[in-house]
Short mmCIF file of C-alpha atoms in Angstrom, two decimals:
data_model
loop_
_atom_site.label_atom_id
_atom_site.label_comp_id
_atom_site.label_asym_id
_atom_site.label_seq_id
_atom_site.Cartn_x
_atom_site.Cartn_y
_atom_site.Cartn_z
CA MET A 1 -9.38 32.01 10.34
CA THR A 2 -10.24 35.25 8.57
CA ASP A 3 -13.71 35.96 7.29
CA GLU A 4 -12.89 34.48 3.91
CA SER A 5 -12.68 31.08 5.58
CA MET A 6 -16.44 31.21 5.99
CA ILE A 7 -16.94 30.63 2.28
CA VAL A 8 -17.87 26.99 1.87
CA ALA A 9 -18.74 24.79 -1.04
CA PRO A 10 -21.49 22.15 -0.76
CA VAL A 11 -20.02 18.80 0.23
CA ALA A 12 -21.77 15.46 -0.17
CA LYS A 13 -22.31 13.74 3.16
CA ALA A 14 -21.24 10.17 3.81
CA GLY A 15 -24.04 7.82 2.95
CA ASP A 16 -25.78 10.20 0.58
CA GLY A 17 -24.92 7.93 -2.33
CA PRO A 18 -24.12 9.04 -5.90
CA ARG A 19 -25.53 12.43 -6.78
CA ALA A 20 -27.09 13.16 -10.14
CA PRO A 21 -24.95 15.51 -12.30
CA VAL A 22 -25.84 19.17 -11.79
CA VAL A 23 -24.75 20.01 -15.34
CA PRO A 24 -26.32 17.88 -18.09
CA ASP A 25 -23.95 15.85 -20.24
CA ASP A 26 -24.97 17.61 -23.45
CA VAL A 27 -24.01 20.98 -21.97
CA VAL A 28 -20.61 19.60 -20.93
CA ASN A 29 -20.12 18.07 -24.38
CA GLN A 30 -20.87 21.37 -26.08
CA LEU A 31 -18.45 23.19 -23.81
CA VAL A 32 -15.64 20.66 -24.36
CA ALA A 33 -16.19 20.77 -28.13
CA LYS A 34 -15.93 24.58 -28.08
CA VAL A 35 -12.73 24.44 -25.99
CA ARG A 36 -11.16 22.01 -28.46
CA ALA A 37 -12.34 23.80 -31.56
CA GLU A 38 -11.15 27.24 -30.45
CA GLY A 39 -8.05 26.12 -28.56
CA LEU A 40 -9.22 27.75 -25.33
CA ASP A 41 -7.47 27.42 -21.97
CA LEU A 42 -9.31 25.56 -19.25
CA VAL A 43 -7.51 27.06 -16.24
CA GLY A 44 -5.83 30.37 -15.53
CA GLU A 45 -7.17 33.89 -15.24
CA ASN A 46 -8.64 33.84 -18.75
CA GLY A 47 -9.56 30.17 -18.78
CA VAL A 48 -12.99 28.66 -19.35
CA LEU A 49 -13.29 27.36 -15.79
CA ALA A 50 -12.51 30.82 -14.42
CA GLU A 51 -15.27 32.29 -16.59
CA LEU A 52 -17.75 29.64 -15.44
CA THR A 53 -16.77 30.26 -11.82
CA LYS A 54 -17.21 33.99 -12.32
CA ARG A 55 -20.68 33.63 -13.82
CA VAL A 56 -21.86 31.16 -11.17
CA LEU A 57 -20.58 33.32 -8.31
CA GLU A 58 -22.05 36.50 -9.76
CA ARG A 59 -25.41 34.79 -10.32
CA ALA A 60 -25.32 33.52 -6.70
CA LEU A 61 -24.45 37.00 -5.42
CA ASP A 62 -27.33 38.48 -7.37
CA GLU A 63 -29.71 35.91 -5.87
CA GLU A 64 -28.39 36.78 -2.40
CA LEU A 65 -29.12 40.45 -3.01
CA THR A 66 -32.60 39.63 -4.28
CA ASP A 67 -33.27 37.69 -1.09
CA HIS A 68 -31.90 40.60 0.97
CA LEU A 69 -34.10 43.18 -0.79
CA GLY A 70 -37.18 40.98 -0.83
CA TYR A 71 -38.10 41.46 -4.49
CA GLU A 72 -36.85 40.38 -7.92
CA ARG A 73 -34.87 42.60 -10.24
CA GLY A 74 -37.29 44.94 -12.10
CA ASP A 75 -40.25 43.98 -9.88
CA PRO A 76 -42.54 47.04 -9.31
CA ALA A 77 -43.01 45.79 -5.75
CA GLY A 78 -39.61 47.25 -5.00
CA ARG A 79 -40.70 50.82 -5.58
CA GLY A 80 -40.84 52.72 -2.34
CA SER A 81 -39.37 49.81 -0.41
CA GLY A 82 -36.62 52.04 0.99
CA ASN A 83 -33.77 50.07 -0.57
CA SER A 84 -32.74 49.08 -4.10
CA ARG A 85 -29.88 47.83 -6.24
CA ASN A 86 -27.00 50.28 -6.63
CA GLY A 87 -24.62 48.96 -9.27
CA SER A 88 -21.63 46.77 -8.42
CA THR A 89 -18.10 46.82 -7.10
CA PRO A 90 -15.23 45.08 -8.91
CA LYS A 91 -13.41 42.46 -6.87
CA ARG A 92 -10.70 39.90 -7.55
CA VAL A 93 -10.79 36.61 -5.65
CA LEU A 94 -8.51 33.58 -5.72
CA THR A 95 -10.29 30.29 -6.40
CA ASP A 96 -9.40 26.68 -7.11
CA VAL A 97 -9.26 27.49 -10.83
CA GLY A 98 -7.20 30.67 -10.51
CA PRO A 99 -7.97 34.36 -9.99
CA VAL A 100 -11.50 35.48 -10.92
CA ALA A 101 -12.64 39.07 -11.46
CA LEU A 102 -16.13 39.56 -9.99
CA GLU A 103 -18.72 42.31 -10.06
CA VAL A 104 -20.22 42.24 -6.57
CA PRO A 105 -23.69 43.85 -6.47
CA ARG A 106 -24.45 46.62 -3.97
CA ASP A 107 -27.58 47.99 -2.39
CA ARG A 108 -28.29 51.69 -1.87
CA ASN A 109 -28.45 51.42 1.93
CA ALA A 110 -25.15 49.48 2.09
CA THR A 111 -26.76 46.82 4.31
CA PHE A 112 -26.12 43.87 1.98
CA GLU A 113 -23.65 41.38 3.50
CA PRO A 114 -22.96 38.64 0.93
CA ALA A 115 -22.30 35.19 2.36
CA ILE A 116 -20.76 33.38 -0.59
CA VAL A 117 -18.04 36.03 -1.03
CA PRO A 118 -18.00 38.05 2.22
CA LYS A 119 -16.82 41.63 2.35
CA GLY A 120 -13.05 41.75 2.66
CA ALA A 121 -12.61 38.20 1.38
CA THR A 122 -10.02 37.80 -1.35
CA ARG A 123 -9.87 34.01 -1.43
CA LEU A 124 -12.38 31.19 -1.40
CA ARG A 125 -12.06 28.72 1.45
CA ARG A 126 -11.08 25.88 -0.85
CA PHE A 127 -8.08 27.94 -2.00
CA ASP A 128 -7.01 28.39 1.63
CA GLU A 129 -7.53 24.68 2.25
CA ALA A 130 -5.24 23.90 -0.69
CA ILE A 131 -2.49 26.04 0.86
CA VAL A 132 -2.92 24.38 4.27
CA GLY A 133 -2.89 20.96 2.59
CA PHE A 134 0.38 21.75 0.81
CA TYR A 135 1.85 22.96 4.10
CA ALA A 136 0.73 19.83 5.95
CA ALA A 137 2.47 17.73 3.28
CA GLY A 138 5.75 19.35 4.35
CA MET A 139 6.09 21.90 1.55
CA THR A 140 7.93 25.12 2.39
CA VAL A 141 6.45 28.56 1.73
CA ARG A 142 8.65 28.85 -1.34
CA ASP A 143 7.47 25.45 -2.63
CA ILE A 144 3.81 26.40 -2.09
CA LYS A 145 4.31 29.68 -3.95
CA LYS A 146 5.78 27.85 -6.94
CA THR A 147 3.04 25.21 -6.89
CA LEU A 148 0.24 27.80 -6.84
CA LYS A 149 1.88 29.59 -9.77
CA ARG A 150 2.14 26.32 -11.72
CA LEU A 151 -1.37 25.03 -10.92
CA TYR A 152 -3.41 28.23 -10.93
CA GLY A 153 -1.23 30.74 -12.74
CA VAL A 154 -1.40 33.10 -9.77
CA GLU A 155 1.32 34.89 -7.82
CA VAL A 156 0.85 34.96 -4.05
CA SER A 157 3.16 36.51 -1.50
CA PRO A 158 4.98 34.54 1.20
CA ASP A 159 3.17 36.71 3.76
CA LEU A 160 -0.23 35.57 2.42
CA ILE A 161 0.81 31.90 2.67
CA SER A 162 2.04 32.44 6.22
CA ARG A 163 -1.22 34.18 7.18
CA VAL A 164 -3.29 31.31 5.77
CA THR A 165 -1.26 28.64 7.58
CA ASP A 166 -1.27 30.74 10.76
CA GLY A 167 -5.05 30.79 10.45
CA VAL A 168 -5.16 27.21 11.75
CA LEU A 169 -3.28 28.05 14.95
CA ASP A 170 -6.42 28.74 16.95
CA GLU A 171 -7.92 25.45 15.76
CA LEU A 172 -4.73 23.63 16.70
CA ARG A 173 -4.68 25.23 20.16
CA ASP A 174 -8.28 24.14 20.66
CA TRP A 175 -7.36 20.65 19.45
CA GLN A 176 -4.38 20.44 21.82
CA ALA A 177 -6.57 21.58 24.75
CA ARG A 178 -9.74 19.59 23.92
CA PRO A 179 -11.36 17.52 26.70
CA LEU A 180 -10.32 13.86 26.92
CA ASP A 181 -12.05 10.70 28.11
CA ALA A 182 -11.75 9.87 31.80
CA VAL A 183 -10.07 6.51 31.09
CA TYR A 184 -7.89 5.20 28.27
CA PRO A 185 -6.95 1.51 28.63
CA ILE A 186 -3.70 2.12 26.71
CA LEU A 187 -1.59 5.25 26.28
CA TYR A 188 1.38 5.28 23.91
CA ILE A 189 4.09 7.92 24.29
CA ASP A 190 6.60 8.12 21.47
CA ALA A 191 9.13 10.58 20.07
CA LEU A 192 10.72 11.46 16.75
CA VAL A 193 13.66 13.74 16.08
CA ILE A 194 13.27 16.86 13.94
CA LYS A 195 15.60 19.72 13.06
CA VAL A 196 14.71 23.16 14.47
CA ARG A 197 16.64 26.43 14.34
CA THR A 198 17.23 27.44 17.95
CA SER A 199 19.21 30.57 18.89
CA GLY A 200 20.49 30.77 15.31
CA VAL A 201 21.70 27.16 15.22
CA VAL A 202 19.89 24.18 13.66
CA THR A 203 19.69 21.43 16.27
CA ASN A 204 17.99 18.05 16.65
CA ARG A 205 14.89 18.32 18.83
CA PRO A 206 12.56 15.54 20.03
CA ALA A 207 8.84 15.89 19.22
CA HIS A 208 6.82 13.83 21.70
CA LEU A 209 3.52 12.25 20.73
CA ALA A 210 0.76 10.77 22.91
CA VAL A 211 -1.80 8.34 21.44
CA GLY A 212 -4.64 6.98 23.55
CA VAL A 213 -6.81 3.91 22.92
CA ASP A 214 -10.32 4.51 24.29
CA VAL A 215 -12.69 1.90 25.75
CA ASP A 216 -14.15 1.31 22.28
CA GLY A 217 -10.71 0.43 20.93
CA ARG A 218 -10.40 3.66 18.96
CA LYS A 219 -6.98 5.33 18.76
CA HIS A 220 -6.70 9.10 19.12
CA VAL A 221 -3.71 11.43 19.01
CA LEU A 222 -4.02 13.29 22.33
CA GLY A 223 -1.27 15.84 21.82
CA VAL A 224 2.19 16.79 20.55
CA TRP A 225 4.94 18.48 22.58
CA LEU A 226 8.38 19.75 21.57
CA GLY A 227 11.32 19.02 23.87
CA ASP A 228 14.93 20.12 23.98
CA GLY A 229 16.53 16.70 24.41
CA GLY A 230 17.11 17.11 28.12
CA GLU A 231 13.65 16.17 29.34
CA GLY A 232 13.35 14.79 32.83
CA ALA A 233 10.64 14.03 35.35
CA LYS A 234 9.69 17.73 35.64
CA PHE A 235 8.99 18.03 31.91
CA TRP A 236 7.01 14.80 31.80
CA LEU A 237 5.06 15.66 34.92
CA ALA A 238 3.94 18.90 33.22
CA VAL A 239 2.86 16.99 30.08
CA LEU A 240 0.97 14.31 31.99
CA THR A 241 -0.61 16.89 34.30
CA GLU A 242 -1.88 18.67 31.18
CA LEU A 243 -3.52 15.42 30.05
CA ARG A 244 -4.98 14.89 33.52
CA ASN A 245 -6.34 18.44 33.64
CA ARG A 246 -8.06 17.77 30.31
CA GLY A 247 -10.01 14.95 31.97
CA LEU A 248 -7.77 11.86 31.72
CA ARG A 249 -8.06 10.33 35.21
CA ASP A 250 -6.79 6.78 34.73
CA VAL A 251 -4.72 4.66 32.34
CA LEU A 252 -4.23 0.90 32.51
CA PHE A 253 -1.06 0.59 30.43
CA VAL A 254 1.38 3.31 29.39
CA CYS A 255 3.73 2.16 26.63
CA CYS A 256 6.88 4.25 26.23
CA ASP A 257 10.47 4.01 25.08
CA GLY A 258 12.54 4.39 28.24
CA LEU A 259 12.40 8.19 28.12
CA LYS A 260 14.26 9.62 31.09
CA GLY A 261 12.01 10.61 33.98
CA LEU A 262 8.84 9.44 32.24
CA PRO A 263 8.12 6.32 34.35
CA ASP A 264 8.37 8.33 37.58
CA ALA A 265 6.04 11.00 36.18
CA ILE A 266 3.53 8.33 35.08
CA GLU A 267 3.48 6.75 38.53
CA ALA A 268 3.01 10.18 40.14
CA THR A 269 0.12 11.08 37.82
CA TRP A 270 -1.65 7.70 37.54
CA PRO A 271 -0.42 5.54 40.46
CA ALA A 272 -2.35 2.45 39.30
CA ALA A 273 -0.99 2.54 35.72
CA SER A 274 1.34 -0.19 34.48
CA VAL A 275 4.41 1.29 32.78
CA GLN A 276 5.39 -0.89 29.83
CA THR A 277 8.43 -0.58 27.58
CA CYS A 278 7.15 -0.67 24.00
CA VAL A 279 7.99 -4.00 22.36
CA VAL A 280 8.05 -2.47 18.89
CA HIS A 281 10.68 0.02 20.05
CA MET A 282 12.69 -2.76 21.66
CA ILE A 283 12.75 -4.72 18.42
CA ARG A 284 13.57 -1.62 16.36
CA ALA A 285 16.37 -0.68 18.76
CA SER A 286 17.73 -4.23 18.59
CA LEU A 287 17.90 -4.10 14.80
CA ARG A 288 20.13 -1.03 14.97
CA TYR A 289 22.93 -3.34 16.12
CA CYS A 290 22.11 -6.01 13.57
CA SER A 291 23.55 -6.47 10.08
CA TRP A 292 21.04 -6.31 7.26
CA LYS A 293 21.43 -9.95 6.27
CA ASP A 294 20.69 -11.11 9.84
CA ARG A 295 17.59 -8.99 10.45
CA LYS A 296 15.00 -11.67 9.74
CA LYS A 297 16.92 -14.22 11.79
CA ILE A 298 17.29 -11.90 14.81
CA THR A 299 13.65 -10.79 14.65
CA ALA A 300 12.54 -14.43 14.65
CA ALA A 301 14.91 -15.26 17.51
CA LEU A 302 13.50 -12.43 19.67
CA ARG A 303 9.88 -13.42 19.11
CA PRO A 304 9.90 -16.21 21.78
CA VAL A 305 10.96 -13.57 24.33
CA TYR A 306 7.97 -11.22 23.98
CA THR A 307 5.43 -13.99 23.19
CA ALA A 308 6.43 -16.18 26.14
CA VAL A 309 3.68 -17.55 28.37
CA SER A 310 5.28 -16.22 31.55
CA VAL A 311 8.13 -14.08 32.89
CA GLU A 312 10.14 -17.24 33.58
CA ALA A 313 9.64 -18.51 30.03
CA ALA A 314 10.63 -15.09 28.65
CA GLY A 315 13.81 -15.20 30.75
CA ASP A 316 14.63 -18.65 29.41
CA ALA A 317 14.01 -17.44 25.83
CA LEU A 318 16.37 -14.49 26.37
CA ASP A 319 19.01 -16.86 27.79
CA THR A 320 18.65 -19.00 24.66
CA PHE A 321 19.01 -15.90 22.47
CA GLU A 322 22.19 -14.98 24.34
CA LEU A 323 23.64 -18.42 23.88
CA GLU A 324 22.92 -18.44 20.13
CA HIS A 325 23.60 -14.79 19.24
CA GLY A 326 25.26 -13.17 22.26
CA ASP A 327 28.81 -13.45 20.91
CA ARG A 328 27.89 -11.67 17.67
CA TYR A 329 25.33 -9.25 19.10
CA PRO A 330 26.12 -8.57 22.79
CA ALA A 331 24.59 -5.07 22.53
CA ILE A 332 21.17 -6.57 21.78
CA VAL A 333 21.39 -8.78 24.84
CA ALA A 334 22.45 -5.81 26.98
CA LEU A 335 19.54 -3.77 25.62
CA TRP A 336 16.97 -6.37 26.69
CA ARG A 337 18.64 -7.02 30.04
CA GLY A 338 18.71 -3.31 30.82
CA ALA A 339 15.02 -2.81 29.97
CA TRP A 340 13.86 -6.07 31.53
CA GLU A 341 11.99 -4.68 34.55
CA ARG A 342 9.97 -2.30 32.35
CA PHE A 343 9.44 -4.94 29.67
CA ILE A 344 7.98 -7.81 31.74
CA PRO A 345 4.82 -6.24 33.32
CA PHE A 346 2.51 -7.17 30.44
CA LEU A 347 3.70 -10.81 30.50
CA ALA A 348 1.45 -11.27 33.54
CA TYR A 349 -1.59 -10.83 31.26
CA PRO A 350 -3.11 -13.12 28.62
CA PRO A 351 -1.89 -12.98 25.00
CA VAL A 352 -5.02 -11.13 23.85
CA ILE A 353 -4.04 -8.14 26.03
CA ARG A 354 -0.35 -8.36 25.14
CA LYS A 355 -1.02 -8.28 21.41
CA ILE A 356 -3.20 -5.21 21.78
CA VAL A 357 -0.60 -3.44 23.93
CA TYR A 358 2.29 -3.86 21.49
CA THR A 359 0.25 -3.17 18.35
CA THR A 360 1.28 0.40 17.46
CA ASN A 361 0.13 0.80 13.86
CA LEU A 362 -1.35 4.27 14.32
CA VAL A 363 1.69 5.52 16.23
CA GLU A 364 3.93 4.27 13.45
CA SER A 365 1.70 5.84 10.80
CA VAL A 366 1.69 9.26 12.49
CA ASN A 367 5.44 9.13 13.02
CA TYR A 368 5.98 8.18 9.38
CA GLN A 369 3.97 11.14 8.12
CA MET A 370 5.69 13.51 10.55
CA ARG A 371 9.14 12.27 9.55
CA LYS A 372 8.28 12.53 5.88
CA ALA A 373 7.04 16.13 6.25
CA SER A 374 10.00 17.21 8.40
CA LYS A 375 12.53 15.64 6.02
CA THR A 376 10.89 17.41 3.08
CA ARG A 377 11.28 20.76 4.84
CA GLY A 378 14.83 20.05 5.99
CA HIS A 379 14.46 22.10 9.17
CA PHE A 380 11.99 24.41 10.89
CA PRO A 381 12.77 28.12 11.43
CA ASP A 382 11.48 28.07 15.03
CA ASP A 383 9.51 26.08 17.61
CA ASP A 384 6.14 27.53 16.59
CA ALA A 385 6.60 26.50 12.95
CA ALA A 386 7.50 22.96 14.03
CA LEU A 387 4.55 22.60 16.39
CA LYS A 388 2.16 24.08 13.83
CA LEU A 389 3.03 21.46 11.23
CA LEU A 390 3.30 18.50 13.62
CA ARG A 391 0.00 19.26 15.34
CA LEU A 392 -1.68 19.82 11.97
CA ILE A 393 -0.56 16.36 10.83
CA ALA A 394 -1.56 14.79 14.15
CA ARG A 395 -4.96 16.48 14.14
CA ASP A 396 -5.75 15.40 10.60
CA ILE A 397 -4.47 11.80 10.83
CA THR A 398 -7.63 10.61 12.60
CA THR A 399 -9.98 11.95 9.92
CA THR A 400 -7.92 10.37 7.15
CA ARG A 401 -7.61 7.01 8.91
CA GLY A 402 -10.87 6.38 10.70
CA GLY A 403 -13.15 9.42 10.76
CA ASP A 404 -14.02 11.44 13.84
CA ALA A 405 -14.46 8.25 15.88
CA GLY A 406 -10.78 7.38 15.50
CA THR A 407 -8.97 4.37 14.07
CA GLY A 408 -10.17 0.99 15.35
CA THR A 409 -8.08 -1.78 16.94
CA TRP A 410 -8.19 -5.33 15.59
CA GLY A 411 -9.32 -7.88 18.19
CA TRP A 412 -10.49 -5.24 20.64
CA LYS A 413 -13.68 -6.98 21.82
CA GLU A 414 -11.76 -9.99 23.09
CA ALA A 415 -9.15 -7.76 24.72
CA LEU A 416 -11.84 -5.64 26.38
CA GLN A 417 -13.29 -8.69 28.11
CA ALA A 418 -9.83 -9.51 29.46
CA PHE A 419 -9.33 -5.89 30.59
CA VAL A 420 -12.61 -5.97 32.52
CA ILE A 421 -11.59 -9.18 34.31
CA HIS A 422 -8.02 -8.12 35.15
CA PHE A 423 -8.83 -4.48 35.97
CA PRO A 424 -12.21 -4.61 37.76
CA ASN A 425 -14.04 -1.32 38.35
CA ARG A 426 -11.50 0.76 36.40
CA LEU A 427 -13.24 0.92 33.02
CA PRO A 428 -16.40 3.03 32.55
CA ILE A 429 -18.51 0.23 31.10
#
């Protein structure tokens, strides 16, 4: 980020409890009465909030200079100190309430470096954060420009918006390369299709997502990668090697959706991992062949297959499904038969583990937000633009869902006991 990103506003910490109002109610009441009586604007360049922001910032800047000089304005102690106030410099900054014209104080020796509005800064951090937030919601540069004009009455250039959103690239690279835990009991690998302009043509491209569940049952998005639709074992081996190089040494279960070459790459990277076809994906894929009026019936009919007590019982349940629905939906039967060997591994474990393995709420939530943002944009101009938005959404989903610790998993304590018994000496507990 540029130096203007260093401007921060005080934020209440979790657990601090309600804070007493900084501005007394009677002062607010007087101000509101004056706004109503005189028909003043609240926002905009000449609005009341802009004037208040200007006065607060200028007062804070003056206090900063006083601290820098070491004496109050007009204090005789400043005589002969070697430095003194030297007028001010006009400056226009963009804030949450619109553009504000400031008078930034100077010192004679030009050694004053204000912190609240640094030299060269033309925007407050909260303004930049608003732009990044609009971008993460899937808004295009043109949409953001219009929104800023409507909300703040300020014209900003497309180049400025691009520079602000590009300012998160270093953070996203750090996020994508951050160290990982040595062991994740469960790793989900999923994909969604987005539209990206490639070589002048808009094409469908898969965006691959990895979500790990740590030993505390917390889910974390580990990374996002953009493919070209022709991924094979070589591509997946590079992705999984990246995860391994970031510290991930072992995985108990890897849930995926039959992506070509992925099972072989998993077995080459983590030989002891169990590769499991994702049950949620199997059900979703089955419903693609199903008429709308039969969806509930088919979903209920498939349930005995993936909740069976054993592989044999699951096979019997699938045979029953074929007898009852195979004539109308042979493609569903073929789907389950074809994925059978990758579906049955988790049936060897107790229900408490199975339920945890096929619970993919966070994966679904991330995918939903990514799909929503990509549909809003229509298509991305290039790979970098796509990765920037997708990684921004993936990075921020944890903080919005469960804080820095990640989103929890229901029933994890019981599942962890089963993991310890069935996978001795593989969990760092």
